[in-house]
Short mmCIF file of C-alpha atoms in Angstrom, two decimals:
data_model
loop_
_atom_site.label_atom_id
_atom_site.label_comp_id
_atom_site.label_asym_id
_atom_site.label_seq_id
_atom_site.Cartn_x
_atom_site.Cartn_y
_atom_site.Cartn_z
CA UNK A 69 -71.49 166.24 -56.94
CA UNK A 70 -70.05 169.45 -58.32
CA UNK A 71 -68.28 167.37 -60.96
CA UNK A 72 -71.62 165.78 -61.81
CA UNK A 73 -73.69 168.90 -62.00
CA UNK A 74 -73.89 169.31 -65.74
CA UNK A 75 -73.55 165.96 -67.45
CA UNK A 76 -73.63 166.77 -71.14
CA UNK A 77 -76.10 164.96 -73.35
CA UNK A 78 -74.76 162.36 -75.81
CA UNK A 79 -75.09 164.49 -78.93
CA UNK A 80 -73.17 167.25 -77.17
CA UNK A 81 -70.32 164.88 -76.37
CA UNK A 82 -70.23 163.71 -79.98
CA UNK A 83 -70.28 167.32 -81.17
CA UNK A 84 -67.40 168.11 -78.80
CA UNK A 85 -65.41 165.18 -80.19
CA UNK A 86 -66.01 166.44 -83.72
CA UNK A 87 -64.93 169.94 -82.71
CA UNK A 88 -61.75 168.59 -81.17
CA UNK A 89 -61.03 166.66 -84.37
CA UNK A 90 -61.51 169.85 -86.39
CA UNK A 91 -59.33 171.84 -83.99
CA UNK A 92 -56.64 169.13 -84.22
CA UNK A 93 -56.68 169.42 -87.99
CA UNK A 94 -57.99 165.88 -88.46
CA UNK A 95 -60.63 167.52 -90.64
CA UNK A 96 -59.44 170.62 -92.48
CA UNK A 97 -61.43 173.46 -94.03
CA UNK A 98 -63.64 172.10 -96.80
CA UNK A 99 -63.37 168.48 -95.59
CA UNK A 100 -66.47 166.36 -95.25
CA UNK A 101 -67.34 165.38 -91.67
CA UNK A 102 -68.50 161.84 -90.80
CA UNK A 103 -72.15 161.44 -91.82
CA UNK A 104 -75.10 160.37 -89.69
CA UNK A 105 -74.68 156.67 -90.50
CA UNK A 106 -71.03 156.71 -89.55
CA UNK A 107 -71.69 158.56 -86.28
CA UNK A 108 -74.52 156.13 -85.45
CA UNK A 109 -72.25 153.15 -85.98
CA UNK A 110 -69.22 154.63 -84.26
CA UNK A 111 -71.04 155.91 -81.16
CA UNK A 112 -73.97 153.48 -81.02
CA UNK A 113 -76.56 156.26 -81.10
CA UNK A 114 -79.85 156.91 -82.88
CA UNK A 115 -80.01 158.89 -86.11
CA UNK A 116 -81.60 161.85 -84.29
CA UNK A 117 -78.65 162.06 -81.92
CA UNK A 118 -76.14 161.95 -84.77
CA UNK A 119 -78.08 164.64 -86.58
CA UNK A 120 -78.16 166.84 -83.49
CA UNK A 121 -74.42 166.49 -83.05
CA UNK A 122 -73.82 167.69 -86.59
CA UNK A 123 -76.43 170.40 -86.00
CA UNK A 124 -74.35 171.85 -83.18
CA UNK A 125 -71.41 172.40 -85.54
CA UNK A 126 -73.52 173.98 -88.26
CA UNK A 127 -75.44 176.21 -85.86
CA UNK A 128 -72.14 177.47 -84.45
CA UNK A 129 -70.86 178.27 -87.92
CA UNK A 130 -68.05 175.69 -87.78
CA UNK A 131 -69.51 173.53 -90.53
CA UNK A 132 -72.04 173.86 -93.29
CA UNK A 133 -74.54 171.35 -94.66
CA UNK A 134 -74.51 170.95 -98.43
CA UNK A 135 -77.67 169.45 -99.79
CA UNK A 136 -77.33 165.76 -100.54
CA UNK A 137 -73.57 165.85 -100.04
CA UNK A 138 -73.11 165.99 -96.28
CA UNK A 139 -71.71 168.36 -93.69
CA UNK A 140 -68.42 170.11 -94.43
CA UNK A 141 -65.95 172.05 -92.30
CA UNK A 142 -66.35 175.72 -93.05
CA UNK A 143 -63.45 177.32 -94.79
CA UNK A 144 -63.46 180.17 -92.37
CA UNK A 145 -64.17 179.67 -88.71
CA UNK A 146 -65.62 182.58 -86.81
CA UNK A 147 -63.49 184.13 -84.15
CA UNK A 148 -65.13 183.82 -80.76
CA UNK A 149 -64.28 187.08 -79.09
CA UNK A 150 -64.89 186.53 -75.39
CA UNK A 151 -64.80 189.96 -73.85
CA UNK A 152 -64.52 189.04 -70.22
CA UNK A 153 -61.41 186.82 -70.29
CA UNK A 154 -59.72 188.77 -73.08
CA UNK A 155 -59.84 192.08 -71.22
CA UNK A 156 -59.04 190.56 -67.84
CA UNK A 157 -55.90 191.82 -66.19
CA UNK A 158 -54.65 188.22 -65.96
CA UNK A 159 -54.36 188.34 -69.74
CA UNK A 160 -52.45 191.55 -70.43
CA UNK A 161 -51.00 191.83 -66.91
CA UNK A 162 -49.01 188.67 -67.57
CA UNK A 163 -47.63 189.82 -70.85
CA UNK A 164 -50.13 188.21 -73.19
CA UNK A 165 -51.89 190.13 -75.91
CA UNK A 166 -55.64 190.63 -75.48
CA UNK A 167 -55.91 189.63 -79.15
CA UNK A 168 -54.32 186.24 -78.50
CA UNK A 169 -57.31 185.30 -76.32
CA UNK A 170 -59.59 185.41 -79.36
CA UNK A 171 -57.95 182.63 -81.32
CA UNK A 172 -56.22 180.31 -78.87
CA UNK A 173 -55.13 177.82 -81.52
CA UNK A 174 -54.65 180.07 -84.50
CA UNK A 175 -52.55 183.06 -85.21
CA UNK A 176 -54.06 186.52 -85.40
CA UNK A 177 -51.35 188.60 -87.07
CA UNK A 178 -50.89 192.35 -87.41
CA UNK A 179 -49.94 192.91 -91.03
CA UNK A 180 -50.14 196.70 -91.01
CA UNK A 181 -49.30 199.06 -88.21
CA UNK A 182 -48.69 202.78 -88.06
CA UNK A 183 -48.25 204.99 -85.04
CA UNK A 184 -48.19 208.76 -84.96
CA UNK A 185 -49.05 211.86 -83.03
CA UNK A 186 -52.05 213.87 -84.27
CA UNK A 187 -54.36 216.62 -83.07
CA UNK A 188 -57.44 214.86 -81.75
CA UNK A 189 -60.61 214.94 -83.84
CA UNK A 190 -63.68 216.45 -82.14
CA UNK A 191 -65.63 213.21 -81.79
CA UNK A 192 -62.70 211.43 -80.15
CA UNK A 193 -61.80 214.45 -77.99
CA UNK A 194 -65.25 214.33 -76.43
CA UNK A 195 -64.86 210.65 -75.60
CA UNK A 196 -61.34 211.02 -74.22
CA UNK A 197 -62.31 214.07 -72.15
CA UNK A 198 -59.59 216.07 -73.91
CA UNK A 199 -59.74 219.69 -75.09
CA UNK A 200 -60.32 219.84 -78.87
CA UNK A 201 -57.08 219.76 -80.88
CA UNK A 202 -55.01 218.27 -78.05
CA UNK A 203 -52.32 215.82 -79.15
CA UNK A 204 -53.13 212.10 -79.18
CA UNK A 205 -51.06 209.07 -80.06
CA UNK A 206 -52.92 207.17 -82.77
CA UNK A 207 -52.20 203.49 -83.40
CA UNK A 208 -53.70 202.07 -86.59
CA UNK A 209 -53.53 198.32 -87.12
CA UNK A 210 -54.93 195.70 -89.42
CA UNK A 211 -55.30 192.12 -88.14
CA UNK A 212 -55.21 189.11 -90.42
CA UNK A 213 -56.31 185.55 -89.66
CA UNK A 214 -55.49 182.63 -91.94
CA UNK A 215 -54.42 185.12 -94.60
CA UNK A 216 -57.70 187.08 -94.49
CA UNK A 217 -57.95 190.62 -93.00
CA UNK A 218 -60.60 190.50 -90.28
CA UNK A 219 -60.22 193.66 -88.21
CA UNK A 220 -59.16 197.30 -88.45
CA UNK A 221 -58.30 198.91 -85.14
CA UNK A 222 -57.59 202.57 -84.44
CA UNK A 223 -56.53 203.34 -80.91
CA UNK A 224 -56.31 206.87 -79.48
CA UNK A 225 -54.37 207.71 -76.30
CA UNK A 226 -53.60 211.09 -74.71
CA UNK A 227 -50.10 212.11 -75.86
CA UNK A 228 -49.53 213.86 -72.52
CA UNK A 229 -49.83 210.49 -70.82
CA UNK A 230 -48.10 208.08 -73.21
CA UNK A 231 -45.71 210.13 -75.38
CA UNK A 232 -42.59 208.77 -73.73
CA UNK A 233 -43.64 205.13 -73.56
CA UNK A 234 -43.41 202.12 -75.86
CA UNK A 235 -47.02 202.87 -76.81
CA UNK A 236 -45.58 205.23 -79.43
CA UNK A 237 -43.68 202.35 -81.04
CA UNK A 238 -45.13 199.77 -83.44
CA UNK A 239 -44.18 196.98 -81.02
CA UNK A 240 -45.45 197.91 -77.56
CA UNK A 241 -43.87 194.86 -75.86
CA UNK A 242 -45.33 192.07 -73.69
CA UNK A 243 -48.96 192.67 -72.67
CA UNK A 244 -49.24 195.52 -75.15
CA UNK A 245 -50.76 198.94 -74.58
CA UNK A 246 -52.60 198.00 -71.37
CA UNK A 247 -49.49 196.65 -69.68
CA UNK A 248 -47.65 199.86 -70.61
CA UNK A 249 -50.51 201.99 -69.28
CA UNK A 250 -50.27 200.07 -66.00
CA UNK A 251 -46.55 200.94 -65.80
CA UNK A 252 -47.51 204.59 -66.24
CA UNK A 253 -49.90 204.31 -63.27
CA UNK A 254 -52.92 204.35 -65.56
CA UNK A 255 -53.99 200.70 -65.64
CA UNK A 256 -57.46 200.19 -67.09
CA UNK A 257 -59.89 198.98 -64.42
CA UNK A 258 -62.91 198.68 -66.68
CA UNK A 259 -63.90 198.88 -70.29
CA UNK A 260 -67.04 199.93 -72.06
CA UNK A 261 -67.76 198.55 -75.52
CA UNK A 262 -70.39 200.01 -77.81
CA UNK A 263 -71.41 197.72 -80.63
CA UNK A 264 -73.12 198.69 -83.88
CA UNK A 265 -73.40 197.27 -87.36
CA UNK A 266 -73.73 198.77 -90.80
CA UNK A 267 -72.65 198.17 -94.38
CA UNK A 268 -68.98 198.98 -94.96
CA UNK A 269 -67.74 202.13 -96.66
CA UNK A 270 -65.96 201.25 -99.93
CA UNK A 271 -62.46 201.62 -98.46
CA UNK A 272 -63.39 199.45 -95.47
CA UNK A 273 -64.70 196.69 -97.77
CA UNK A 274 -61.47 197.00 -99.67
CA UNK A 275 -59.13 196.81 -96.70
CA UNK A 276 -61.04 193.89 -95.15
CA UNK A 277 -61.53 192.18 -98.55
CA UNK A 278 -65.24 191.76 -97.78
CA UNK A 279 -67.45 189.88 -100.20
CA UNK A 280 -70.49 191.88 -101.37
CA UNK A 281 -73.35 191.84 -98.89
CA UNK A 282 -71.15 191.49 -95.82
CA UNK A 283 -71.77 194.07 -93.09
CA UNK A 284 -69.16 195.29 -90.63
CA UNK A 285 -69.48 195.28 -86.86
CA UNK A 286 -68.24 198.46 -85.17
CA UNK A 287 -66.90 198.27 -81.64
CA UNK A 288 -66.03 201.48 -79.90
CA UNK A 289 -64.18 200.78 -76.67
CA UNK A 290 -63.18 203.13 -73.88
CA UNK A 291 -60.69 202.07 -71.23
CA UNK A 292 -61.17 203.69 -67.82
CA UNK A 293 -58.85 203.69 -64.78
CA UNK A 294 -60.02 202.93 -61.25
CA UNK A 295 -60.30 206.66 -60.54
CA UNK A 296 -62.43 207.26 -63.62
CA UNK A 297 -59.89 208.59 -66.07
CA UNK A 298 -60.44 207.63 -69.72
CA UNK A 299 -57.06 206.52 -71.06
CA UNK A 300 -57.90 204.98 -74.42
CA UNK A 301 -60.55 205.04 -77.11
CA UNK A 302 -60.31 202.19 -79.61
CA UNK A 303 -62.48 202.20 -82.73
CA UNK A 304 -62.65 198.76 -84.33
CA UNK A 305 -64.16 197.65 -87.62
CA UNK A 306 -64.75 193.90 -87.91
CA UNK A 307 -65.63 191.58 -90.76
CA UNK A 308 -69.02 190.44 -89.44
CA UNK A 309 -68.72 187.02 -91.06
CA UNK A 310 -65.54 186.37 -89.10
CA UNK A 311 -66.71 187.18 -85.58
CA UNK A 312 -69.02 186.17 -82.77
CA UNK A 313 -68.83 188.59 -79.83
CA UNK A 314 -69.49 187.09 -76.43
CA UNK A 315 -70.44 189.13 -73.38
CA UNK A 316 -71.24 187.94 -69.86
CA UNK A 317 -73.56 190.01 -67.70
CA UNK A 318 -74.53 189.39 -64.07
CA UNK A 319 -78.15 189.70 -63.00
CA UNK B 51 -44.40 211.66 -91.66
CA UNK B 52 -46.41 209.21 -89.59
CA UNK B 53 -49.08 211.83 -89.01
CA UNK B 54 -49.29 212.43 -92.75
CA UNK B 55 -49.69 208.87 -93.83
CA UNK B 56 -53.42 208.62 -94.33
CA UNK B 57 -54.85 211.99 -95.29
CA UNK B 58 -58.58 211.42 -95.68
CA UNK B 59 -60.07 211.72 -99.14
CA UNK B 60 -62.07 214.85 -99.95
CA UNK B 61 -65.50 213.22 -99.79
CA UNK B 62 -64.65 211.90 -96.34
CA UNK B 63 -63.72 215.37 -95.07
CA UNK B 64 -66.96 216.80 -96.45
CA UNK B 65 -68.90 213.95 -94.82
CA UNK B 66 -67.14 214.67 -91.52
CA UNK B 67 -68.11 218.34 -91.77
CA UNK B 68 -71.73 217.34 -92.39
CA UNK B 69 -71.64 214.96 -89.43
CA UNK B 70 -70.29 217.69 -87.17
CA UNK B 71 -73.08 219.98 -88.32
CA UNK B 72 -75.64 217.30 -87.49
CA UNK B 73 -74.01 216.62 -84.12
CA UNK B 74 -74.03 220.34 -83.35
CA UNK B 75 -77.76 220.48 -84.10
CA UNK B 76 -77.28 222.73 -87.14
CA UNK B 77 -79.41 220.15 -88.96
CA UNK B 78 -82.05 218.48 -86.81
CA UNK B 79 -83.96 215.22 -87.30
CA UNK B 80 -85.99 215.40 -90.52
CA UNK B 81 -84.03 218.38 -91.89
CA UNK B 82 -82.79 218.35 -95.47
CA UNK B 83 -79.01 218.30 -95.84
CA UNK B 84 -77.24 220.46 -98.45
CA UNK B 85 -77.66 218.82 -101.88
CA UNK B 86 -75.01 217.81 -104.39
CA UNK B 87 -75.06 221.17 -106.19
CA UNK B 88 -74.63 223.08 -102.98
CA UNK B 89 -71.77 220.86 -101.79
CA UNK B 90 -70.08 221.17 -105.21
CA UNK B 91 -70.23 224.95 -105.04
CA UNK B 92 -69.30 225.24 -101.39
CA UNK B 93 -66.33 222.85 -101.49
CA UNK B 94 -65.27 223.18 -105.14
CA UNK B 95 -65.61 219.45 -105.83
CA UNK B 96 -67.05 217.27 -108.59
CA UNK B 97 -70.58 215.88 -108.40
CA UNK B 98 -69.25 212.38 -107.73
CA UNK B 99 -67.38 213.62 -104.65
CA UNK B 100 -70.45 215.42 -103.30
CA UNK B 101 -72.53 212.31 -103.90
CA UNK B 102 -69.98 210.13 -102.10
CA UNK B 103 -69.97 212.49 -99.12
CA UNK B 104 -73.74 212.23 -98.77
CA UNK B 105 -73.43 208.48 -99.32
CA UNK B 106 -71.28 208.20 -96.21
CA UNK B 107 -74.08 209.62 -94.07
CA UNK B 108 -76.75 207.40 -95.57
CA UNK B 109 -74.62 204.27 -95.38
CA UNK B 110 -73.93 204.99 -91.73
CA UNK B 111 -77.63 205.36 -91.05
CA UNK B 112 -77.40 209.05 -90.08
CA UNK B 113 -79.39 210.26 -93.05
CA UNK B 114 -81.75 208.83 -95.62
CA UNK B 115 -82.18 209.65 -99.30
CA UNK B 116 -85.76 210.37 -100.39
CA UNK B 117 -86.24 209.99 -104.10
CA UNK B 118 -86.25 213.31 -105.91
CA UNK B 119 -86.34 215.27 -102.66
CA UNK B 120 -82.81 215.06 -101.30
CA UNK B 121 -81.01 213.62 -98.32
CA UNK B 122 -82.57 214.12 -94.88
CA UNK B 123 -81.27 213.69 -91.35
CA UNK B 124 -82.84 210.54 -90.00
CA UNK B 125 -85.38 211.29 -87.36
CA UNK B 126 -84.78 207.99 -85.71
CA UNK B 127 -82.45 208.05 -82.75
CA UNK B 128 -80.66 204.82 -81.97
CA UNK B 129 -81.74 202.88 -78.93
CA UNK B 130 -78.90 202.66 -76.43
CA UNK B 131 -79.21 199.13 -75.08
CA UNK B 132 -77.19 199.10 -71.85
CA UNK B 133 -76.81 195.45 -70.95
CA UNK B 134 -75.60 195.77 -67.42
CA UNK B 135 -78.42 197.90 -65.91
CA UNK B 136 -81.14 196.37 -68.09
CA UNK B 137 -80.42 192.80 -67.00
CA UNK B 138 -79.77 193.71 -63.37
CA UNK B 139 -82.07 192.15 -60.85
CA UNK B 140 -82.97 195.62 -59.59
CA UNK B 141 -84.73 196.12 -62.90
CA UNK B 142 -86.91 193.03 -63.30
CA UNK B 143 -86.86 192.14 -59.59
CA UNK B 144 -88.79 195.33 -58.91
CA UNK B 145 -91.40 194.70 -61.53
CA UNK B 146 -89.95 196.73 -64.37
CA UNK B 147 -89.47 195.32 -67.85
CA UNK B 148 -85.88 194.84 -69.00
CA UNK B 149 -86.99 196.43 -72.27
CA UNK B 150 -88.06 199.64 -70.52
CA UNK B 151 -84.43 200.28 -69.57
CA UNK B 152 -83.51 200.70 -73.25
CA UNK B 153 -85.63 203.74 -73.96
CA UNK B 154 -86.13 205.68 -70.73
CA UNK B 155 -87.98 208.54 -72.42
CA UNK B 156 -89.75 206.72 -75.22
CA UNK B 157 -92.12 203.83 -75.45
CA UNK B 158 -90.98 200.46 -76.76
CA UNK B 159 -94.20 198.61 -77.52
CA UNK B 160 -94.92 194.96 -78.24
CA UNK B 161 -97.23 194.95 -81.25
CA UNK B 162 -97.20 191.22 -81.91
CA UNK B 163 -96.98 188.41 -79.40
CA UNK B 164 -97.61 184.70 -79.62
CA UNK B 165 -96.95 182.04 -77.02
CA UNK B 166 -97.13 178.30 -77.49
CA UNK B 167 -95.71 174.95 -76.57
CA UNK B 168 -93.54 173.22 -79.19
CA UNK B 169 -91.05 170.38 -79.43
CA UNK B 170 -87.63 171.96 -79.17
CA UNK B 171 -85.55 172.34 -82.34
CA UNK B 172 -82.13 170.68 -82.32
CA UNK B 173 -80.01 173.82 -82.18
CA UNK B 174 -82.02 175.24 -79.27
CA UNK B 175 -82.12 171.88 -77.47
CA UNK B 176 -78.33 171.88 -77.44
CA UNK B 177 -78.22 175.34 -75.91
CA UNK B 178 -80.94 174.64 -73.31
CA UNK B 179 -79.33 171.32 -72.37
CA UNK B 180 -82.64 169.57 -73.14
CA UNK B 181 -83.10 166.19 -74.78
CA UNK B 182 -84.11 166.55 -78.43
CA UNK B 183 -87.83 166.97 -78.98
CA UNK B 184 -88.58 167.97 -75.38
CA UNK B 185 -91.37 170.49 -74.95
CA UNK B 186 -90.50 174.18 -74.71
CA UNK B 187 -92.60 177.27 -74.24
CA UNK B 188 -91.87 179.62 -77.13
CA UNK B 189 -92.63 183.33 -76.85
CA UNK B 190 -92.42 185.28 -80.12
CA UNK B 191 -92.62 189.05 -79.93
CA UNK B 192 -92.13 192.05 -82.16
CA UNK B 193 -91.14 195.38 -80.60
CA UNK B 194 -91.98 198.72 -82.16
CA UNK B 195 -90.53 202.13 -81.35
CA UNK B 196 -92.03 205.36 -82.67
CA UNK B 197 -94.16 203.30 -85.05
CA UNK B 198 -91.18 201.42 -86.54
CA UNK B 199 -90.53 197.69 -85.81
CA UNK B 200 -87.01 197.43 -84.36
CA UNK B 201 -86.69 193.98 -82.81
CA UNK B 202 -87.92 190.40 -83.19
CA UNK B 203 -87.48 188.28 -80.08
CA UNK B 204 -88.02 184.54 -79.74
CA UNK B 205 -87.66 183.19 -76.25
CA UNK B 206 -87.46 179.46 -75.42
CA UNK B 207 -88.04 178.09 -71.91
CA UNK B 208 -88.29 174.47 -70.71
CA UNK B 209 -92.00 173.56 -70.53
CA UNK B 210 -91.27 171.29 -67.58
CA UNK B 211 -90.22 174.35 -65.61
CA UNK B 212 -92.63 177.08 -66.73
CA UNK B 213 -95.76 175.34 -68.08
CA UNK B 214 -97.95 176.35 -65.12
CA UNK B 215 -96.76 179.94 -64.82
CA UNK B 216 -97.75 183.27 -66.36
CA UNK B 217 -94.82 182.77 -68.75
CA UNK B 218 -97.26 180.83 -70.94
CA UNK B 219 -99.52 183.88 -71.20
CA UNK B 220 -99.01 186.85 -73.54
CA UNK B 221 -98.81 189.20 -70.54
CA UNK B 222 -96.35 187.76 -68.04
CA UNK B 223 -97.01 190.45 -65.42
CA UNK B 224 -94.72 192.89 -63.55
CA UNK B 225 -91.00 192.22 -64.13
CA UNK B 226 -91.82 189.81 -66.94
CA UNK B 227 -90.34 186.37 -67.57
CA UNK B 228 -87.37 186.82 -65.22
CA UNK B 229 -89.52 187.82 -62.27
CA UNK B 230 -91.73 184.75 -62.90
CA UNK B 231 -88.66 182.50 -63.15
CA UNK B 232 -87.51 183.85 -59.78
CA UNK B 233 -90.89 182.89 -58.28
CA UNK B 234 -90.32 179.37 -59.64
CA UNK B 235 -86.98 179.21 -57.82
CA UNK B 236 -85.10 179.61 -61.10
CA UNK B 237 -83.98 183.25 -61.01
CA UNK B 238 -81.33 184.07 -63.58
CA UNK B 239 -78.01 184.89 -61.92
CA UNK B 240 -76.09 185.62 -65.08
CA UNK B 241 -76.59 186.04 -68.78
CA UNK B 242 -74.41 185.38 -71.79
CA UNK B 243 -75.03 187.32 -74.97
CA UNK B 244 -73.54 186.31 -78.31
CA UNK B 245 -73.60 189.04 -80.90
CA UNK B 246 -73.32 188.63 -84.66
CA UNK B 247 -74.34 190.59 -87.71
CA UNK B 248 -75.45 189.65 -91.22
CA UNK B 249 -77.79 190.78 -93.95
CA UNK B 250 -81.43 189.99 -93.18
CA UNK B 251 -83.38 187.14 -94.72
CA UNK B 252 -86.25 188.50 -96.86
CA UNK B 253 -88.91 187.80 -94.22
CA UNK B 254 -86.80 189.49 -91.54
CA UNK B 255 -86.38 192.60 -93.71
CA UNK B 256 -90.11 192.53 -94.22
CA UNK B 257 -91.11 192.18 -90.58
CA UNK B 258 -88.64 194.87 -89.47
CA UNK B 259 -89.41 197.08 -92.50
CA UNK B 260 -85.71 197.49 -93.19
CA UNK B 261 -84.55 199.78 -95.96
CA UNK B 262 -82.27 198.08 -98.51
CA UNK B 263 -78.67 197.81 -97.33
CA UNK B 264 -79.51 197.59 -93.64
CA UNK B 265 -77.97 194.62 -91.80
CA UNK B 266 -79.46 192.96 -88.74
CA UNK B 267 -77.70 192.38 -85.43
CA UNK B 268 -78.32 188.95 -83.92
CA UNK B 269 -78.19 188.55 -80.15
CA UNK B 270 -78.43 185.07 -78.74
CA UNK B 271 -78.86 185.20 -74.98
CA UNK B 272 -78.80 182.40 -72.43
CA UNK B 273 -80.05 182.97 -68.88
CA UNK B 274 -78.33 180.82 -66.25
CA UNK B 275 -79.29 180.27 -62.61
CA UNK B 276 -76.80 180.46 -59.74
CA UNK B 277 -76.42 176.67 -59.80
CA UNK B 278 -75.67 176.59 -63.51
CA UNK B 279 -79.04 175.66 -64.95
CA UNK B 280 -79.91 177.23 -68.31
CA UNK B 281 -83.50 178.46 -68.03
CA UNK B 282 -83.96 180.54 -71.16
CA UNK B 283 -82.56 181.00 -74.64
CA UNK B 284 -83.62 184.19 -76.37
CA UNK B 285 -82.84 184.73 -80.04
CA UNK B 286 -83.16 188.39 -81.01
CA UNK B 287 -83.01 190.03 -84.42
CA UNK B 288 -82.43 193.80 -84.34
CA UNK B 289 -82.64 196.56 -86.92
CA UNK B 290 -78.95 197.54 -86.85
CA UNK B 291 -79.72 201.16 -87.68
CA UNK B 292 -81.88 201.42 -84.56
CA UNK B 293 -79.49 200.10 -81.94
CA UNK B 294 -76.25 200.72 -80.11
CA UNK B 295 -75.37 197.86 -77.75
CA UNK B 296 -73.40 198.82 -74.68
CA UNK B 297 -71.42 196.35 -72.58
CA UNK B 298 -69.27 196.98 -69.52
CA UNK B 299 -66.36 194.68 -68.77
CA UNK B 300 -64.05 194.73 -65.75
CA UNK B 301 -60.31 194.41 -66.24
#
């Protein structure tokens, strides 16, 4: 019964097969996918079903229809950023990077990283519950996927808490910052993300190599311990064409 | 050394000072900010630098340029859309609108609403787990805050489930669609929201009265019952300058 409870419709199964073929590299970026006629013949389905299957891939941004030519694998596949599993303690608690959860089959690489101690700026001080001017450890990183910069991340942590940990080093070790915070007795228990969007400032467009007319998504995340202490503020700037953010909310 | 590595450019420091002044209430909503000449004199910078500093505030949606008159603090305060409390059953289960949670002290008004039955489009059929062409009830609404359209919402529900309920009427009654779904034995138990951003299509810019250079945020929400049935897909298009989306995630 439970196994039966959501039988997927035919077009969905065909779409899933196409997605697997794309993920396996059978069809690469820019390649033409099988057309409606071919899908009809191969799967013994009606034209409408074949069209729907292809429609799933285009509506999810994995492929694009070119008039009269067919449906082609998009050169750049959006990163599906699933907030619940990526921030779960099972991820970073077992030594995996929260970033690795975003692109299970591809490699999200940090190509620029700098870490330093700075006096905290007013806006961040307020969010970290720190007195103005207090020292923070600032970690600035740029993430690149398939050779394209997709994300700028600036993380602020109270220096009083983390100054003697690997958090002050470019490589923070297995599980990253959150695993190190846990070792310091300051494991995040919950996160709040604030999401906005706007056009990029010139230097942001430059660092993310954004085509004209591409907005950025801003995510401002605070990490809070079980006893309510704010231990990190992370300001992220994302190439909006590269990301879908996914959030699950209970009723 | 590390702390020195990215000293902010002059225009950025001036912009930050202006932002602090706005945050401190030195300039209120609708107030004129210092002009280029004043910034040049006060900070000893070139016109281009002063212009860039003001450009930061307008591009971030904090201020707006009015031709020939100067740059003014926007008198539009972003809507803080807190997903967890707004979608909680305590909200709609007790007869309140989920939309009311967004603007506790202001009035978010529906100024356009249309409801009808349509054959489901392919992309939505896939998400609702419906066979292609099945009938859905489609609710299209525009929401206005302080006289400005801020959100377009298109909600799709299986006609087979809701055809005989108040969901087919413009006014769905206390607690709205989710309260009516609960009465039909199809109460949402969880929601998934997918968030993207892009520049608006011309008709979207028109309906939301977006100034040039303002992206839209897209939220695609599915409502799922406790036994895994998808009972609603809601496609929302938001004026990005009007919204901050807030999500809470447990570690």
